[in-house]
Amino acid sequence: MSTCIFELDGEPAVMGTAYETTARKQMEEDLRRSEEKYRNVVTYASEAIAVVQDNRMIFANPATCRISGYNWEELTERPFSEFIHPDDLGMVIDRYLRRMAGEDMPRVYSFRFLDRQRRVHWVEMSTALIEWDGKPAVLTFFSDITDAKRAEEERQRLEELLRQSQKMEAIGTLAGGIAHDFNNLLAAIIGFTEIARSRVKESDALSSLDKALRAGERAKALVSQILSFSRQKAQEFKPIKIAPVVREAVKLLRASLPSTIAINVTIDAADMVVEADPSQIHQVLMNLCANAAHAMRNGGGVLEIALAQVTLGVESATIHPDLNPGEYLLMRVRDSGHGMTPEVMDRIFEPYFTTKPEGEGTGLGLAVIHGIIKRHGGGITVASEVGRGTEFCVYLPLSLCAEAAMEVKAPQAPPTGHERILFIDDELDLVEIAGQILKPLGYDVTTRTSSVEALELFRAKPDYFDLVITDLTMPNMTGETLAQRMLQIRPGIPIILCTGFSRELTREKALGLGIKEFMLKPIDYGELAIAIRTILDEQAPAGATDREEFMV
Ligand code: ADP
Ligand code: MG
């Protein structure tokens, strides 16, 4: 501003007034501009800015209106505490009081802010104590961090899942490792019990032995469950009719479930064929029924098992997003038990999720089922109502090569023979069982518990034996090496390799070495008898005559 100062009677009277008016105007203008600048900052801030006094917002910017869903008048009418989630209110008040009392508190913290629809927003708030109209007030800045919070929760959930799956992997490795030993022990328990049972006449002992056998079978199923969960069990997918598998399972269930539980079975399409591993399908059904039975253990009820054929059209994609439209076998297991809440239902397929007391549930049953069904290209749905019951629907794609379907073997008398068999296993028990089971079938069985000794024996008289059955994992020389040496000595000698668990040797590799059959332990002796007969029948009968006898 240009000024002209001159004296009039010694005072700058007139021009001075003009000067002051201009200066005040300028100051007002400056103030207005500065206020406008601040107002713009506050108005356009993406952060919510508000002043709270006596539990009311006496000032709030548009961002505060946006996050709360109220307009400015409505905002000022509501107590500030109404915007704070009840669970966080105590914490917010406590912090406020302590700051007012002069305590040094962190200025930034987060809490749950409730909007007009009572929806939760996670907000991060920073505060400052100010004076507003001569009274103490709190200036608050808060920003919506809901997305960040959700992302964090999701990250934690994924981390938890990862930990979970690593735990499963560890269990798988462990399970695989012990499976070999454990299966051998089980085979001995079951085998000897079977032998004892076939010799015992007295009824009391018989029923005890039956119980021992049932427990043994359950233990076998458990090992198989653990192994199938860790996916280290050999998969055998072939076209099979499912109805006989279901009937077989129902027989077992009838024997084991209390009479307070009625079992209804409906099989609408007995000839349906699915590419599957029958033992795994059996396991799916047994796991589902075990859960159903558990849900009905107080008060009993009805267990319904149904098999039907269904067509999934394009419209079913919403219920089964993973399933292609087509023909499916539907296996339905329904119970009238206690049912589940939606919260439980959300988690039932998670490994280790169980609502049962320790010792009664592992939380693996449904996780196993889920894995099996996925590997069969199928799907599973569940519906449940608390107090009414639960229904599981398993969908398995129908096989296109139905003609090739095999009936799952009905128990038959094992085939017999008179050939000479060399049986090698480092477990004395297994060797004894094999002898006691194969000899009554007519075979001439020689056994060894040392692979080295067995090889010496074989080298001495390579043409004496018609068939060799050997374990894989043995000290000093593995079954694989033994088999290779024997095949060098006498190419074509039929060998059956038995193994509990093997990462290194697969069925394909074994067959590639010239081994005739690869069997998983625990050995099903009926299957073994069939394999022995089949292999021996395939051998040319030449050379079966004029062999010298010698003592072994
Ligand atoms: P577990 O049986 O060892 O608990 P599962 O994976 O088989 O493990 O089942 C997980 C949980 O799912 C059970 O603990 C139970 O809460 C629930 N559940 C499964 N099937 C049923 C059913 N038929 N009725 C009620 N609840 C069930
Ligand atoms: Mg279960």
PDB file of N, CA, C and O in Angstrom, residues 446-503:
ATOM      1  N   THR A 446       8.667-122.362   2.241  1.00  0.00           N
ATOM      2  CA  THR A 446       9.930-122.225   2.954  1.00  0.00           C
ATOM      3  C   THR A 446      10.027-120.763   3.382  1.00  0.00           C
ATOM      4  O   THR A 446       9.715-119.877   2.579  1.00  0.00           O
ATOM      5  N   THR A 447      10.459-120.520   4.617  1.00  0.00           N
ATOM      6  CA  THR A 447      10.500-119.120   5.054  1.00  0.00           C
ATOM      7  C   THR A 447      11.891-118.751   5.527  1.00  0.00           C
ATOM      8  O   THR A 447      12.656-119.601   5.983  1.00  0.00           O
ATOM      9  N   ARG A 448      12.213-117.467   5.400  1.00  0.00           N
ATOM     10  CA  ARG A 448      13.474-116.919   5.903  1.00  0.00           C
ATOM     11  C   ARG A 448      13.207-115.521   6.470  1.00  0.00           C
ATOM     12  O   ARG A 448      12.390-114.779   5.924  1.00  0.00           O
ATOM     13  N   THR A 449      13.921-115.184   7.553  1.00  0.00           N
ATOM     14  CA  THR A 449      13.771-113.825   8.085  1.00  0.00           C
ATOM     15  C   THR A 449      14.962-112.958   7.681  1.00  0.00           C
ATOM     16  O   THR A 449      14.995-111.776   8.002  1.00  0.00           O
ATOM     17  N   SER A 450      15.946-113.553   6.994  1.00  0.00           N
ATOM     18  CA  SER A 450      17.093-112.756   6.548  1.00  0.00           C
ATOM     19  C   SER A 450      17.181-112.797   5.029  1.00  0.00           C
ATOM     20  O   SER A 450      17.167-113.869   4.415  1.00  0.00           O
ATOM     21  N   SER A 451      17.260-111.625   4.429  1.00  0.00           N
ATOM     22  CA  SER A 451      17.298-111.577   2.969  1.00  0.00           C
ATOM     23  C   SER A 451      18.608-112.167   2.449  1.00  0.00           C
ATOM     24  O   SER A 451      18.651-112.798   1.398  1.00  0.00           O
ATOM     25  N   VAL A 452      19.677-111.987   3.236  1.00  0.00           N
ATOM     26  CA  VAL A 452      20.981-112.510   2.808  1.00  0.00           C
ATOM     27  C   VAL A 452      20.942-114.042   2.763  1.00  0.00           C
ATOM     28  O   VAL A 452      21.347-114.667   1.784  1.00  0.00           O
ATOM     29  N   GLU A 453      20.378-114.618   3.835  1.00  0.00           N
ATOM     30  CA  GLU A 453      20.249-116.083   3.874  1.00  0.00           C
ATOM     31  C   GLU A 453      19.357-116.577   2.748  1.00  0.00           C
ATOM     32  O   GLU A 453      19.619-117.601   2.120  1.00  0.00           O
ATOM     33  N   ALA A 454      18.301-115.837   2.504  1.00  0.00           N
ATOM     34  CA  ALA A 454      17.361-116.246   1.459  1.00  0.00           C
ATOM     35  C   ALA A 454      18.068-116.272   0.110  1.00  0.00           C
ATOM     36  O   ALA A 454      17.851-117.186  -0.706  1.00  0.00           O
ATOM     37  N   LEU A 455      18.936-115.276  -0.116  1.00  0.00           N
ATOM     38  CA  LEU A 455      19.637-115.220  -1.394  1.00  0.00           C
ATOM     39  C   LEU A 455      20.595-116.407  -1.536  1.00  0.00           C
ATOM     40  O   LEU A 455      20.681-117.036  -2.597  1.00  0.00           O
ATOM     41  N   GLU A 456      21.291-116.740  -0.425  1.00  0.00           N
ATOM     42  CA  GLU A 456      22.190-117.908  -0.447  1.00  0.00           C
ATOM     43  C   GLU A 456      21.421-119.161  -0.809  1.00  0.00           C
ATOM     44  O   GLU A 456      21.846-119.946  -1.657  1.00  0.00           O
ATOM     45  N   LEU A 457      20.286-119.305  -0.159  1.00  0.00           N
ATOM     46  CA  LEU A 457      19.449-120.479  -0.395  1.00  0.00           C
ATOM     47  C   LEU A 457      19.047-120.552  -1.860  1.00  0.00           C
ATOM     48  O   LEU A 457      19.113-121.594  -2.511  1.00  0.00           O
ATOM     49  N   PHE A 458      18.663-119.398  -2.393  1.00  0.00           N
ATOM     50  CA  PHE A 458      18.180-119.346  -3.772  1.00  0.00           C
ATOM     51  C   PHE A 458      19.318-119.630  -4.753  1.00  0.00           C
ATOM     52  O   PHE A 458      19.155-120.346  -5.737  1.00  0.00           O
ATOM     53  N   ARG A 459      20.506-119.096  -4.411  1.00  0.00           N
ATOM     54  CA  ARG A 459      21.654-119.285  -5.296  1.00  0.00           C
ATOM     55  C   ARG A 459      22.037-120.768  -5.378  1.00  0.00           C
ATOM     56  O   ARG A 459      22.410-121.274  -6.433  1.00  0.00           O
ATOM     57  N   ALA A 460      21.890-121.429  -4.221  1.00  0.00           N
ATOM     58  CA  ALA A 460      22.265-122.840  -4.182  1.00  0.00           C
ATOM     59  C   ALA A 460      21.385-123.677  -5.093  1.00  0.00           C
ATOM     60  O   ALA A 460      21.841-124.577  -5.785  1.00  0.00           O
ATOM     61  N   LYS A 461      20.093-123.367  -5.069  1.00  0.00           N
ATOM     62  CA  LYS A 461      19.159-124.169  -5.885  1.00  0.00           C
ATOM     63  C   LYS A 461      18.176-123.248  -6.595  1.00  0.00           C
ATOM     64  O   LYS A 461      17.020-123.138  -6.218  1.00  0.00           O
ATOM     65  N   PRO A 462      18.632-122.619  -7.640  1.00  0.00           N
ATOM     66  CA  PRO A 462      17.778-121.598  -8.267  1.00  0.00           C
ATOM     67  C   PRO A 462      16.473-122.142  -8.851  1.00  0.00           C
ATOM     68  O   PRO A 462      15.501-121.405  -8.972  1.00  0.00           O
ATOM     69  N   ASP A 463      16.457-123.429  -9.204  1.00  0.00           N
ATOM     70  CA  ASP A 463      15.249-123.933  -9.863  1.00  0.00           C
ATOM     71  C   ASP A 463      14.269-124.590  -8.905  1.00  0.00           C
ATOM     72  O   ASP A 463      13.213-125.037  -9.303  1.00  0.00           O
ATOM     73  N   TYR A 464      14.647-124.612  -7.635  1.00  0.00           N
ATOM     74  CA  TYR A 464      13.800-125.327  -6.687  1.00  0.00           C
ATOM     75  C   TYR A 464      12.457-124.620  -6.468  1.00  0.00           C
ATOM     76  O   TYR A 464      11.413-125.270  -6.414  1.00  0.00           O
ATOM     77  N   PHE A 465      12.491-123.277  -6.385  1.00  0.00           N
ATOM     78  CA  PHE A 465      11.258-122.564  -6.026  1.00  0.00           C
ATOM     79  C   PHE A 465      10.457-122.127  -7.260  1.00  0.00           C
ATOM     80  O   PHE A 465      11.036-121.807  -8.304  1.00  0.00           O
ATOM     81  N   ASP A 466       9.147-122.129  -7.111  1.00  0.00           N
ATOM     82  CA  ASP A 466       8.293-121.679  -8.211  1.00  0.00           C
ATOM     83  C   ASP A 466       7.942-120.206  -8.072  1.00  0.00           C
ATOM     84  O   ASP A 466       7.573-119.551  -9.038  1.00  0.00           O
ATOM     85  N   LEU A 467       8.047-119.705  -6.835  1.00  0.00           N
ATOM     86  CA  LEU A 467       7.619-118.327  -6.595  1.00  0.00           C
ATOM     87  C   LEU A 467       8.307-117.796  -5.331  1.00  0.00           C
ATOM     88  O   LEU A 467       8.526-118.553  -4.387  1.00  0.00           O
ATOM     89  N   VAL A 468       8.646-116.496  -5.365  1.00  0.00           N
ATOM     90  CA  VAL A 468       9.259-115.878  -4.190  1.00  0.00           C
ATOM     91  C   VAL A 468       8.359-114.728  -3.733  1.00  0.00           C
ATOM     92  O   VAL A 468       7.866-113.957  -4.556  1.00  0.00           O
ATOM     93  N   ILE A 469       8.128-114.679  -2.424  1.00  0.00           N
ATOM     94  CA  ILE A 469       7.386-113.537  -1.875  1.00  0.00           C
ATOM     95  C   ILE A 469       8.328-112.852  -0.893  1.00  0.00           C
ATOM     96  O   ILE A 469       8.821-113.482   0.041  1.00  0.00           O
ATOM     97  N   THR A 470       8.594-111.564  -1.114  1.00  0.00           N
ATOM     98  CA  THR A 470       9.534-110.904  -0.210  1.00  0.00           C
ATOM     99  C   THR A 470       9.026-109.545   0.260  1.00  0.00           C
ATOM    100  O   THR A 470       8.314-108.842  -0.455  1.00  0.00           O
ATOM    101  N   ASP A 471       9.430-109.226   1.467  1.00  0.00           N
ATOM    102  CA  ASP A 471       9.174-107.905   2.040  1.00  0.00           C
ATOM    103  C   ASP A 471      10.145-106.923   1.373  1.00  0.00           C
ATOM    104  O   ASP A 471      11.146-107.334   0.802  1.00  0.00           O
ATOM    105  N   LEU A 472       9.831-105.638   1.427  1.00  0.00           N
ATOM    106  CA  LEU A 472      10.746-104.661   0.819  1.00  0.00           C
ATOM    107  C   LEU A 472      11.806-104.175   1.816  1.00  0.00           C
ATOM    108  O   LEU A 472      13.002-104.285   1.583  1.00  0.00           O
ATOM    109  N   THR A 473      11.339-103.647   2.950  1.00  0.00           N
ATOM    110  CA  THR A 473      12.279-103.029   3.887  1.00  0.00           C
ATOM    111  C   THR A 473      12.848-104.071   4.835  1.00  0.00           C
ATOM    112  O   THR A 473      12.135-104.596   5.684  1.00  0.00           O
ATOM    113  N   MET A 474      14.109-104.392   4.651  1.00  0.00           N
ATOM    114  CA  MET A 474      14.758-105.384   5.523  1.00  0.00           C
ATOM    115  C   MET A 474      16.195-104.951   5.753  1.00  0.00           C
ATOM    116  O   MET A 474      16.784-104.308   4.886  1.00  0.00           O
ATOM    117  N   PRO A 475      16.739-105.313   6.913  1.00  0.00           N
ATOM    118  CA  PRO A 475      18.135-104.942   7.168  1.00  0.00           C
ATOM    119  C   PRO A 475      19.096-105.683   6.224  1.00  0.00           C
ATOM    120  O   PRO A 475      18.739-106.729   5.686  1.00  0.00           O
ATOM    121  N   ASN A 476      20.262-105.136   6.041  1.00  0.00           N
ATOM    122  CA  ASN A 476      21.340-105.711   5.214  1.00  0.00           C
ATOM    123  C   ASN A 476      21.067-105.672   3.711  1.00  0.00           C
ATOM    124  O   ASN A 476      21.871-105.165   2.948  1.00  0.00           O
ATOM    125  N   MET A 477      19.946-106.217   3.290  1.00  0.00           N
ATOM    126  CA  MET A 477      19.648-106.191   1.867  1.00  0.00           C
ATOM    127  C   MET A 477      18.144-105.985   1.684  1.00  0.00           C
ATOM    128  O   MET A 477      17.343-106.718   2.253  1.00  0.00           O
ATOM    129  N   THR A 478      17.782-104.968   0.927  1.00  0.00           N
ATOM    130  CA  THR A 478      16.352-104.704   0.765  1.00  0.00           C
ATOM    131  C   THR A 478      15.740-105.738  -0.173  1.00  0.00           C
ATOM    132  O   THR A 478      16.460-106.420  -0.930  1.00  0.00           O
ATOM    133  N   GLY A 479      14.414-105.808  -0.123  1.00  0.00           N
ATOM    134  CA  GLY A 479      13.700-106.720  -1.002  1.00  0.00           C
ATOM    135  C   GLY A 479      13.950-106.395  -2.465  1.00  0.00           C
ATOM    136  O   GLY A 479      13.956-107.279  -3.325  1.00  0.00           O
ATOM    137  N   GLU A 480      14.167-105.112  -2.734  1.00  0.00           N
ATOM    138  CA  GLU A 480      14.395-104.705  -4.120  1.00  0.00           C
ATOM    139  C   GLU A 480      15.690-105.316  -4.644  1.00  0.00           C
ATOM    140  O   GLU A 480      15.722-105.929  -5.720  1.00  0.00           O
ATOM    141  N   THR A 481      16.761-105.175  -3.833  1.00  0.00           N
ATOM    142  CA  THR A 481      18.044-105.740  -4.244  1.00  0.00           C
ATOM    143  C   THR A 481      17.950-107.257  -4.338  1.00  0.00           C
ATOM    144  O   THR A 481      18.447-107.865  -5.296  1.00  0.00           O
ATOM    145  N   LEU A 482      17.320-107.844  -3.332  1.00  0.00           N
ATOM    146  CA  LEU A 482      17.164-109.297  -3.335  1.00  0.00           C
ATOM    147  C   LEU A 482      16.500-109.749  -4.622  1.00  0.00           C
ATOM    148  O   LEU A 482      16.958-110.685  -5.292  1.00  0.00           O
ATOM    149  N   ALA A 483      15.417-109.056  -4.978  1.00  0.00           N
ATOM    150  CA  ALA A 483      14.678-109.432  -6.194  1.00  0.00           C
ATOM    151  C   ALA A 483      15.579-109.300  -7.425  1.00  0.00           C
ATOM    152  O   ALA A 483      15.602-110.185  -8.293  1.00  0.00           O
ATOM    153  N   GLN A 484      16.334-108.200  -7.479  1.00  0.00           N
ATOM    154  CA  GLN A 484      17.210-108.002  -8.642  1.00  0.00           C
ATOM    155  C   GLN A 484      18.245-109.123  -8.753  1.00  0.00           C
ATOM    156  O   GLN A 484      18.470-109.673  -9.834  1.00  0.00           O
ATOM    157  N   ARG A 485      18.857-109.478  -7.594  1.00  0.00           N
ATOM    158  CA  ARG A 485      19.860-110.552  -7.610  1.00  0.00           C
ATOM    159  C   ARG A 485      19.238-111.865  -8.059  1.00  0.00           C
ATOM    160  O   ARG A 485      19.812-112.608  -8.843  1.00  0.00           O
ATOM    161  N   MET A 486      18.055-112.159  -7.531  1.00  0.00           N
ATOM    162  CA  MET A 486      17.401-113.423  -7.876  1.00  0.00           C
ATOM    163  C   MET A 486      17.082-113.469  -9.357  1.00  0.00           C
ATOM    164  O   MET A 486      17.223-114.502 -10.008  1.00  0.00           O
ATOM    165  N   LEU A 487      16.665-112.305  -9.879  1.00  0.00           N
ATOM    166  CA  LEU A 487      16.316-112.260 -11.306  1.00  0.00           C
ATOM    167  C   LEU A 487      17.565-112.425 -12.180  1.00  0.00           C
ATOM    168  O   LEU A 487      17.482-112.953 -13.288  1.00  0.00           O
ATOM    169  N   GLN A 488      18.714-111.971 -11.635  1.00  0.00           N
ATOM    170  CA  GLN A 488      19.967-112.191 -12.380  1.00  0.00           C
ATOM    171  C   GLN A 488      20.305-113.687 -12.394  1.00  0.00           C
ATOM    172  O   GLN A 488      20.724-114.229 -13.422  1.00  0.00           O
ATOM    173  N   ILE A 489      20.096-114.305 -11.239  1.00  0.00           N
ATOM    174  CA  ILE A 489      20.420-115.740 -11.134  1.00  0.00           C
ATOM    175  C   ILE A 489      19.457-116.560 -11.993  1.00  0.00           C
ATOM    176  O   ILE A 489      19.857-117.445 -12.722  1.00  0.00           O
ATOM    177  N   ARG A 490      18.187-116.234 -11.880  1.00  0.00           N
ATOM    178  CA  ARG A 490      17.217-116.989 -12.669  1.00  0.00           C
ATOM    179  C   ARG A 490      16.197-116.018 -13.276  1.00  0.00           C
ATOM    180  O   ARG A 490      15.171-115.697 -12.656  1.00  0.00           O
ATOM    181  N   PRO A 491      16.488-115.539 -14.487  1.00  0.00           N
ATOM    182  CA  PRO A 491      15.557-114.585 -15.107  1.00  0.00           C
ATOM    183  C   PRO A 491      14.160-115.181 -15.186  1.00  0.00           C
ATOM    184  O   PRO A 491      14.008-116.363 -15.485  1.00  0.00           O
ATOM    185  N   GLY A 492      13.186-114.365 -14.865  1.00  0.00           N
ATOM    186  CA  GLY A 492      11.804-114.816 -15.009  1.00  0.00           C
ATOM    187  C   GLY A 492      11.218-115.409 -13.742  1.00  0.00           C
ATOM    188  O   GLY A 492      10.029-115.704 -13.682  1.00  0.00           O
ATOM    189  N   ILE A 493      12.044-115.597 -12.691  1.00  0.00           N
ATOM    190  CA  ILE A 493      11.486-116.161 -11.460  1.00  0.00           C
ATOM    191  C   ILE A 493      10.380-115.241 -10.946  1.00  0.00           C
ATOM    192  O   ILE A 493      10.597-114.040 -10.760  1.00  0.00           O
ATOM    193  N   PRO A 494       9.180-115.761 -10.774  1.00  0.00           N
ATOM    194  CA  PRO A 494       8.090-114.868 -10.332  1.00  0.00           C
ATOM    195  C   PRO A 494       8.307-114.396  -8.893  1.00  0.00           C
ATOM    196  O   PRO A 494       8.546-115.210  -8.008  1.00  0.00           O
ATOM    197  N   ILE A 495       8.250-113.094  -8.720  1.00  0.00           N
ATOM    198  CA  ILE A 495       8.465-112.520  -7.383  1.00  0.00           C
ATOM    199  C   ILE A 495       7.302-111.596  -7.029  1.00  0.00           C
ATOM    200  O   ILE A 495       6.863-110.799  -7.860  1.00  0.00           O
ATOM    201  N   ILE A 496       6.827-111.740  -5.819  1.00  0.00           N
ATOM    202  CA  ILE A 496       5.818-110.799  -5.298  1.00  0.00           C
ATOM    203  C   ILE A 496       6.508-109.959  -4.222  1.00  0.00           C
ATOM    204  O   ILE A 496       7.138-110.510  -3.325  1.00  0.00           O
ATOM    205  N   LEU A 497       6.397-108.649  -4.355  1.00  0.00           N
ATOM    206  CA  LEU A 497       7.030-107.760  -3.394  1.00  0.00           C
ATOM    207  C   LEU A 497       5.952-107.152  -2.496  1.00  0.00           C
ATOM    208  O   LEU A 497       4.949-106.638  -2.999  1.00  0.00           O
ATOM    209  N   CYS A 498       6.159-107.248  -1.189  1.00  0.00           N
ATOM    210  CA  CYS A 498       5.164-106.682  -0.264  1.00  0.00           C
ATOM    211  C   CYS A 498       5.785-105.502   0.457  1.00  0.00           C
ATOM    212  O   CYS A 498       6.917-105.585   0.923  1.00  0.00           O
ATOM    213  N   THR A 499       5.026-104.428   0.554  1.00  0.00           N
ATOM    214  CA  THR A 499       5.588-103.271   1.253  1.00  0.00           C
ATOM    215  C   THR A 499       4.526-102.500   1.999  1.00  0.00           C
ATOM    216  O   THR A 499       3.378-102.421   1.562  1.00  0.00           O
ATOM    217  N   GLY A 500       4.921-101.979   3.146  1.00  0.00           N
ATOM    218  CA  GLY A 500       3.986-101.193   3.938  1.00  0.00           C
ATOM    219  C   GLY A 500       3.906 -99.788   3.405  1.00  0.00           C
ATOM    220  O   GLY A 500       2.858 -99.203   3.259  1.00  0.00           O
ATOM    221  N   PHE A 501       5.057 -99.258   3.089  1.00  0.00           N
ATOM    222  CA  PHE A 501       5.090 -97.858   2.681  1.00  0.00           C
ATOM    223  C   PHE A 501       6.404 -97.641   1.977  1.00  0.00           C
ATOM    224  O   PHE A 501       7.442 -98.054   2.441  1.00  0.00           O
ATOM    225  N   SER A 502       6.360 -97.029   0.845  1.00  0.00           N
ATOM    226  CA  SER A 502       7.615 -96.757   0.171  1.00  0.00           C
ATOM    227  C   SER A 502       7.524 -95.502  -0.662  1.00  0.00           C
ATOM    228  O   SER A 502       6.616 -95.329  -1.448  1.00  0.00           O
ATOM    229  N   ARG A 503       8.475 -94.636  -0.402  1.00  0.00           N
ATOM    230  CA  ARG A 503       8.552 -93.429  -1.205  1.00  0.00           C
ATOM    231  C   ARG A 503       9.362 -93.724  -2.453  1.00  0.00           C
ATOM    232  O   ARG A 503       9.094 -93.219  -3.524  1.00  0.00           O
TER     233      ARG A 503
END
